[in-house]
Rosetta silent file (secondary structure, phi, psi, omega in degrees, C-alpha in Angstrom):
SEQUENCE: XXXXXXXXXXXXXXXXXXXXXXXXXXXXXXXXXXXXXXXXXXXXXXXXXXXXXXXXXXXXXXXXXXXXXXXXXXXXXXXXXXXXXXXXXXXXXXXXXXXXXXXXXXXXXXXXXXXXXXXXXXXXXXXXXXXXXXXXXXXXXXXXXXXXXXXXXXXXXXXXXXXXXXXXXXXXXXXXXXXXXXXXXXXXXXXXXX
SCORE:     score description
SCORE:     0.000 S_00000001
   1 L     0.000  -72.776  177.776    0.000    0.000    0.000 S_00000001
   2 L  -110.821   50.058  144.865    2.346    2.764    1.162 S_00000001
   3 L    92.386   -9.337  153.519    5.174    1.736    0.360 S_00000001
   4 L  -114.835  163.985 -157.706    6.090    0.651    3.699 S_00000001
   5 L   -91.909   98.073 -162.946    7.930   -2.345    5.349 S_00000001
   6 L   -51.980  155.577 -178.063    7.122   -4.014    8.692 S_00000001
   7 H   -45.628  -48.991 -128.383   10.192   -5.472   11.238 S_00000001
   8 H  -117.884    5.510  168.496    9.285   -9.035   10.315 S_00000001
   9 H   -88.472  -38.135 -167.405    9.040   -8.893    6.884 S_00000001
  10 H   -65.981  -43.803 -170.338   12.394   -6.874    6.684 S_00000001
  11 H   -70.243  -69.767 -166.823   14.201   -9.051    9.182 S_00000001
  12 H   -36.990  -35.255 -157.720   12.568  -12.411    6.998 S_00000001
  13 H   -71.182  -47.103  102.523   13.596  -10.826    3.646 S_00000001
  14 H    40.611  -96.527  145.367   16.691  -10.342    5.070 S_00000001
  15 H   -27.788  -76.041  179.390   17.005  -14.213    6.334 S_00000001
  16 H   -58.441  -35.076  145.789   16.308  -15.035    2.399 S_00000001
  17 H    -0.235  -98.695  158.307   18.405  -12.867    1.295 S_00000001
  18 H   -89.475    8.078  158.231   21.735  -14.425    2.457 S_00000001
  19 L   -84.707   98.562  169.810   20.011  -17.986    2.330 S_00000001
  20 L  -101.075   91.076 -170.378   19.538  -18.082   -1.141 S_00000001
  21 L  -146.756  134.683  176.427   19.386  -21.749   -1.038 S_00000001
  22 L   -93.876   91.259  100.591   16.497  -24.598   -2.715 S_00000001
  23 L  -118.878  153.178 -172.520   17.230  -27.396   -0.660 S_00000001
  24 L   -19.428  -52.969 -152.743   14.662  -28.958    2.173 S_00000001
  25 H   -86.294   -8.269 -163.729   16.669  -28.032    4.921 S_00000001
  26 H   -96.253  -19.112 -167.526   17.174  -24.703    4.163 S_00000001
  27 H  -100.313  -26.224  169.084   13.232  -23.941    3.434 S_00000001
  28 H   -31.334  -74.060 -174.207   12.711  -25.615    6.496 S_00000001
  29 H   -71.810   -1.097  169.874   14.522  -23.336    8.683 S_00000001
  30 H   -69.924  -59.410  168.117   13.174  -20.322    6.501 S_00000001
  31 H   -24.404  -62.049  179.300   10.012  -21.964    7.562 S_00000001
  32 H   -38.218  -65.479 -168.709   10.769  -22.137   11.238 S_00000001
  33 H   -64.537    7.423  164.044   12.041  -18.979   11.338 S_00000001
  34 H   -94.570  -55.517 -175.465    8.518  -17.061    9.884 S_00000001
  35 H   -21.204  -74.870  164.113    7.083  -19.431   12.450 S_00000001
  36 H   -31.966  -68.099 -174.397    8.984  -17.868   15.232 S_00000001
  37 H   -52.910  -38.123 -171.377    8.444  -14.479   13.936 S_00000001
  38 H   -78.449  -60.091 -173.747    4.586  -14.966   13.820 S_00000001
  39 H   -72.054  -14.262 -155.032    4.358  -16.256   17.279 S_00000001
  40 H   -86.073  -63.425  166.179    6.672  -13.762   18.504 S_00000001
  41 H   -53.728  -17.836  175.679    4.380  -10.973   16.854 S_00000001
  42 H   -78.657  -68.142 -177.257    1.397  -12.647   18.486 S_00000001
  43 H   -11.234  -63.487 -131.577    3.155  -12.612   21.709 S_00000001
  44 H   -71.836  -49.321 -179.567    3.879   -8.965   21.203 S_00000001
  45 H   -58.177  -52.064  167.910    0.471   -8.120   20.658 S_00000001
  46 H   -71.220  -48.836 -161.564   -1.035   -9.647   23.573 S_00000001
  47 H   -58.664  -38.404 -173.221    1.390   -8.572   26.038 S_00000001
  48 H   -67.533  -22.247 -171.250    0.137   -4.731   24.654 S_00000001
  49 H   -82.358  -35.484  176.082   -3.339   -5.910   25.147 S_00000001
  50 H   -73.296  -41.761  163.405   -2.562   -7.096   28.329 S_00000001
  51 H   -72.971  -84.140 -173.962   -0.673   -3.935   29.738 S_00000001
  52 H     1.327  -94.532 -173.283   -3.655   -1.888   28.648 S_00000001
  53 H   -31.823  -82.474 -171.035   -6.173   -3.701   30.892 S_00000001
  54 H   -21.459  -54.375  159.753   -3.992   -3.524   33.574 S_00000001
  55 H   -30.906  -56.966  158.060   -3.228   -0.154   32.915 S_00000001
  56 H   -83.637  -19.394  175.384   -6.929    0.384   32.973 S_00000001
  57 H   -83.418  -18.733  161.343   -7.952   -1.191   36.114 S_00000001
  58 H   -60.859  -38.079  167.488   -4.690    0.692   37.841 S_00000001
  59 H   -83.862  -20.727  171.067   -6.145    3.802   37.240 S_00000001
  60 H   -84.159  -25.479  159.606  -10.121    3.063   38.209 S_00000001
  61 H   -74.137  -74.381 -160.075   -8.390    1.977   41.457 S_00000001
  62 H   -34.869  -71.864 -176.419   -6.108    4.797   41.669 S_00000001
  63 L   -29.106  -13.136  175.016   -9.692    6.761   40.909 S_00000001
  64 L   -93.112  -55.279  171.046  -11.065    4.996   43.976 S_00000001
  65 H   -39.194  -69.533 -165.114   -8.532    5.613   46.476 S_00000001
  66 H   -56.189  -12.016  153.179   -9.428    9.043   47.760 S_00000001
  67 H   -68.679  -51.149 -174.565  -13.377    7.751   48.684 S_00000001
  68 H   -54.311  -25.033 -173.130  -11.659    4.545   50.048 S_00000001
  69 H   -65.059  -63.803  160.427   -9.013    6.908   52.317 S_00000001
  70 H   -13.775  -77.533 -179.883  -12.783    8.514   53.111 S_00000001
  71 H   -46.417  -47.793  175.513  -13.862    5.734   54.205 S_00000001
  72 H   -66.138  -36.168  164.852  -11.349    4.307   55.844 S_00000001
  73 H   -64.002  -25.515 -179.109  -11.334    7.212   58.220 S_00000001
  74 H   -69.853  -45.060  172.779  -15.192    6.676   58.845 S_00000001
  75 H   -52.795  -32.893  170.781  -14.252    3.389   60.001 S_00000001
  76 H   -86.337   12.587  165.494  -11.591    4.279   62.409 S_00000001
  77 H  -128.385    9.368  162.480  -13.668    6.804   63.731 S_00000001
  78 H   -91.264  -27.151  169.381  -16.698    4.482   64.051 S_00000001
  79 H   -61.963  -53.939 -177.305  -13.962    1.990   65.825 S_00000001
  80 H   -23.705  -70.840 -150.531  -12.992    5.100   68.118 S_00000001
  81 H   -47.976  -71.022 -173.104  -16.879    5.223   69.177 S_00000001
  82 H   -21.333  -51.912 -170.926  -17.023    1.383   69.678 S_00000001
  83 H   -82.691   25.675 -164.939  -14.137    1.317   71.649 S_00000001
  84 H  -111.324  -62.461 -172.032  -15.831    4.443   73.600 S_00000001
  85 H   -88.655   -6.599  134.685  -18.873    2.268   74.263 S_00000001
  86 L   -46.157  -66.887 -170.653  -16.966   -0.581   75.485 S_00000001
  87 H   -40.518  -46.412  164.650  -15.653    1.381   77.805 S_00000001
  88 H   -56.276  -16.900  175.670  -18.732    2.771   78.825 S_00000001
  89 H   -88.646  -18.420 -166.790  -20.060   -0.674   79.133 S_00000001
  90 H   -74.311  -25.187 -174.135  -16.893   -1.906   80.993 S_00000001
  91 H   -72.810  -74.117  169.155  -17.972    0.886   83.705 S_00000001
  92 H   -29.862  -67.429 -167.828  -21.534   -0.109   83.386 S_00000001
  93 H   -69.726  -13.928 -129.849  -20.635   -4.129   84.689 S_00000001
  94 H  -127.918  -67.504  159.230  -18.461   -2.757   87.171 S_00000001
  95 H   -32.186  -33.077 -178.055  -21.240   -0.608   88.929 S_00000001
  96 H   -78.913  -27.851 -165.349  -23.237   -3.172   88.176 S_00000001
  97 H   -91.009  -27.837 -178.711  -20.955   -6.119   89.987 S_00000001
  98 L   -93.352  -14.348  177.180  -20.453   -3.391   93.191 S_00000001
  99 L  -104.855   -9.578  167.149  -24.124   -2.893   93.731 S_00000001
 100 L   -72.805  -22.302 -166.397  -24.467   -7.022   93.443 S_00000001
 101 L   -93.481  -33.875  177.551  -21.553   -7.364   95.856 S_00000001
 102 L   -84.896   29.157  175.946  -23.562   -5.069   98.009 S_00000001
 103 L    76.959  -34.974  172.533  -26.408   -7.413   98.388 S_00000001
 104 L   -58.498  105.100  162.454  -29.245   -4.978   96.974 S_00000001
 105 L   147.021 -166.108  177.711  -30.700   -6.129   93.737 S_00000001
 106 L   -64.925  174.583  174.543  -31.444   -9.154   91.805 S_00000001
 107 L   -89.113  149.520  135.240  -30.272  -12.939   92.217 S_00000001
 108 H    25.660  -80.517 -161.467  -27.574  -14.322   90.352 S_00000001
 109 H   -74.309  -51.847  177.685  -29.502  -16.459   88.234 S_00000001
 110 H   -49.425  -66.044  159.523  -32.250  -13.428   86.952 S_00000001
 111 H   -19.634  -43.061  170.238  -29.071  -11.389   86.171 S_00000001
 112 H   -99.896  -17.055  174.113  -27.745  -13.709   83.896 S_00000001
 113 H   -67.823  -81.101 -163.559  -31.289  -14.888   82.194 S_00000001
 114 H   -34.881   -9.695 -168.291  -31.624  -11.217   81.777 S_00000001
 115 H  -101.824  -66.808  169.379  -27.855  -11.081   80.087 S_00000001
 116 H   -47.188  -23.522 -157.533  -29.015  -14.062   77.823 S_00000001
 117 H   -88.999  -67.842 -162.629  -31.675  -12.374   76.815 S_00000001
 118 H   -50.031  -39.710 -148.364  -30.033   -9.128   75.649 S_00000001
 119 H   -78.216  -34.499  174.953  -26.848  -10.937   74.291 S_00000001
 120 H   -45.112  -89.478 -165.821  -29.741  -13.576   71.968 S_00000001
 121 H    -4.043  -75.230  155.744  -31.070  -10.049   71.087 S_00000001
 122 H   -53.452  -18.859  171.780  -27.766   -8.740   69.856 S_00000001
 123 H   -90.285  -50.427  178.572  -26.684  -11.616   68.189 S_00000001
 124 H   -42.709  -48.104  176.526  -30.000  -11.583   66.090 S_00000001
 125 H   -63.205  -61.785 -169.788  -29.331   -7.972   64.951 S_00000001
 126 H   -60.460  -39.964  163.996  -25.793   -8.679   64.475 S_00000001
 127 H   -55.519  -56.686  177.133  -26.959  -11.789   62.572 S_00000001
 128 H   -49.452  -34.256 -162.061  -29.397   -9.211   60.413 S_00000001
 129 H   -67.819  -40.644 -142.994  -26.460   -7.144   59.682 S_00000001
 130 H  -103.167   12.208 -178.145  -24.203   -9.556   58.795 S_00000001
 131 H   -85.054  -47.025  156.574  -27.013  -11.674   56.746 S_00000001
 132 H   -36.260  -63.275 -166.905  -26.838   -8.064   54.447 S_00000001
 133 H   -70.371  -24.022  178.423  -23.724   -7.658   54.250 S_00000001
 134 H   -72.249  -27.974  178.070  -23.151  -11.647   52.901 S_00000001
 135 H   -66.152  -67.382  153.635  -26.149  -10.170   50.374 S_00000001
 136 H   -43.475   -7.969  165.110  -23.856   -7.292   49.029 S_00000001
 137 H  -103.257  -34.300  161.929  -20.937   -9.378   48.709 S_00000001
 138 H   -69.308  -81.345 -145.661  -23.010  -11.855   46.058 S_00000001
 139 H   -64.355  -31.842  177.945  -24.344   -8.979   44.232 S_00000001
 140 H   -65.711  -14.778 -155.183  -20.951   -7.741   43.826 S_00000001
 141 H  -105.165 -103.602 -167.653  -19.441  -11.437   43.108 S_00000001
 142 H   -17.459  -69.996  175.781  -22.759  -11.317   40.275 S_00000001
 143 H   -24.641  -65.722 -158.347  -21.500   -7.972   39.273 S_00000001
 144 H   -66.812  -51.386 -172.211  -17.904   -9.262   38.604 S_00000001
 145 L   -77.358   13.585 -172.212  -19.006  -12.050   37.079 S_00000001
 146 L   -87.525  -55.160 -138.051  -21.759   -9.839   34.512 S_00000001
 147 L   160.978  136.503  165.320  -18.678   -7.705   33.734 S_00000001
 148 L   -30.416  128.261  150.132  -16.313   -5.597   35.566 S_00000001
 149 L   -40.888  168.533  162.014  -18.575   -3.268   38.055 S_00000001
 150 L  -112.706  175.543 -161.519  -18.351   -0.068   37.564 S_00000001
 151 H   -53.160  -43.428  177.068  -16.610    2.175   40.274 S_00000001
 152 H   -28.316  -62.737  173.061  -19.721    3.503   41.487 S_00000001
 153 H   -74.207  -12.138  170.011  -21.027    0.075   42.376 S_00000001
 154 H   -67.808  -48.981 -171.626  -17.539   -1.164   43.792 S_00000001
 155 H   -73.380   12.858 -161.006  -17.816    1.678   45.707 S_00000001
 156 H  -112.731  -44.722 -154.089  -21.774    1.563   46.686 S_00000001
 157 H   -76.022  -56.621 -165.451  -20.651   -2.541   47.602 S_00000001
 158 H   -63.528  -32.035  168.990  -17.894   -0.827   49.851 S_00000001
 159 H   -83.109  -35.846 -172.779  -19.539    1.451   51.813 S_00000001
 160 H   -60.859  -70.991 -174.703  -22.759   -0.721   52.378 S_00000001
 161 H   -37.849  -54.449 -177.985  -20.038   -3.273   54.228 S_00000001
 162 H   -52.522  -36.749 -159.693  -17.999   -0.792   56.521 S_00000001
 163 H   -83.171  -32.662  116.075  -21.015    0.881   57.649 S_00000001
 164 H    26.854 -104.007  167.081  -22.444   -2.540   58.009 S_00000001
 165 H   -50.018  -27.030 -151.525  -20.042   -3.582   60.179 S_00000001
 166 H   -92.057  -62.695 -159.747  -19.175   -0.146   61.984 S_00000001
 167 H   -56.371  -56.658  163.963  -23.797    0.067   62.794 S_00000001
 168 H   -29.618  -77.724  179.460  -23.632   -3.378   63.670 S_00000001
 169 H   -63.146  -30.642  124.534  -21.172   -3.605   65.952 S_00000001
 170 H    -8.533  -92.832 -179.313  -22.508    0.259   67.363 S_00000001
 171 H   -44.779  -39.265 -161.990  -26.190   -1.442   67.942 S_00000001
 172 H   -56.582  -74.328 -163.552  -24.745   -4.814   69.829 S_00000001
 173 H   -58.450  -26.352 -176.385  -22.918   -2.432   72.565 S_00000001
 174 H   -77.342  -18.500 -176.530  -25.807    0.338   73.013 S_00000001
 175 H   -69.105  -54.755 -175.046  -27.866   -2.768   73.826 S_00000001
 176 H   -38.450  -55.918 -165.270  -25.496   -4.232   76.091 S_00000001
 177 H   -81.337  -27.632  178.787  -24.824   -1.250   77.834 S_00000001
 178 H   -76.268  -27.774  149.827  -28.166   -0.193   78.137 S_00000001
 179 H   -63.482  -18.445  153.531  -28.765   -3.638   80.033 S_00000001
 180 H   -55.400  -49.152 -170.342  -26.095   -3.136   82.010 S_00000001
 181 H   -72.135  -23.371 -159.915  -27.291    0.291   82.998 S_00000001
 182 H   -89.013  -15.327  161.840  -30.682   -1.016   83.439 S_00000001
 183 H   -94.506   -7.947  165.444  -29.582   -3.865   85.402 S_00000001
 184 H   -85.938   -9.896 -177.700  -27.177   -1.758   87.824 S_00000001
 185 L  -111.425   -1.713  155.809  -30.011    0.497   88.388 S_00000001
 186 L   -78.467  -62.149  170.460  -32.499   -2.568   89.279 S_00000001
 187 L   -48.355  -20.204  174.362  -30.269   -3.612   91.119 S_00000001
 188 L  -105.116   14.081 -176.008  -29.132   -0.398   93.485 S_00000001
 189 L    76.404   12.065 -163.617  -32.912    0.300   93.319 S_00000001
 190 L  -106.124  165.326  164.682  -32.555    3.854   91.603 S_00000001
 191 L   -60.471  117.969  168.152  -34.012    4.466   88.150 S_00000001
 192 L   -27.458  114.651  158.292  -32.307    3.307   85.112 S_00000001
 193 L   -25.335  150.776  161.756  -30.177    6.038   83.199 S_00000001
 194 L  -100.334    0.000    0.000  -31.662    7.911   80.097 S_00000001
């Protein structure tokens, strides 16, 4: 067409060139040697096809990090709380275990059916949450397997789980602790915290 000449034809022509030779063995290895060149251009060709993709999914992740960074801080500052409302719960049993040691309050055994009760409660919820979150991880697993997602929905998949997880974990302990308060304040006979 335009007059010009691709590497592997130049390098074959080349090869023929200073084989100028008719016998078998010689067309053979002319043979081979297109052979070569042909897979060697296929090679070349996928490997280009193959950095691309990469190429593009490195950058729709790069394009992701700064919500995931987001994110990540709402989780450590939804951990913060958690580990806030332990404490407050850790407080809670401890008030709760000094007005039992002072004889005032419930028996033993109502104290812990009431503690069963709460922790069944909490496990159910915590079971709801994490019955969601197992949902959103198949539609994204569907997704992938559709077709890449697109970021939106990785990132719609990613947020449902942390918060998931942060609300979850959040709900368990205000239950706890509010049975705690409500059983240290049965127990010294005063009214239950608001």
């Amino acid at each position: 067409g335009d007059g010009s000449v691709g590497t592997d034809e130049f390098i074959f022509g080349i090869f023929k060139l200073k084989t100028i030779s008719k016998s078998m063995d010689m067309l053979s290895i002319d043979y081979q040697q297109e052979k070569a060149l042909q897979r060697l251009s296929e090679l070349h060709s996928t490997l280009r096809l193959s950095i691309a993709g990469i190429q593009s999914r490195l950058a729709a992740f790069a394009g992701l990090l700064p919500d995931m960074e987001k994110n990540i801080s709402s989780v450590t500052a939804g951990i913060d709380e958690v580990q806030k409302l332990e404490e407050d719960l850790m407080i809670a049993h401890r008030s709760r275990q000094e007005a039992s040691k002072e004889g005032a309050g419930m028996s033993k055994e109502s104290m812990s059916n009431t503690l069963n009760i709460e922790t069944l409660r909490s496990n159910y919820v915590l079971n709801g949450r994490l019955t969601s979150m197992e949902e959103d991880y198949a539609r994204l697993q569907e997704a992938e397997e559709r077709g890449r997602p697109t970021p939106m929905e990785q990132q719609q998949a990613i947020n449902s789980i942390a918060d998931g997880i942060v609300q979850s974990i959040k709900r368990a302990l205000e239950e706890e602790l509010s049975a705690v308060r409500t059983d240290a304040g049965t127990a010294s006979g005063s009214p239950p915290p608001g």
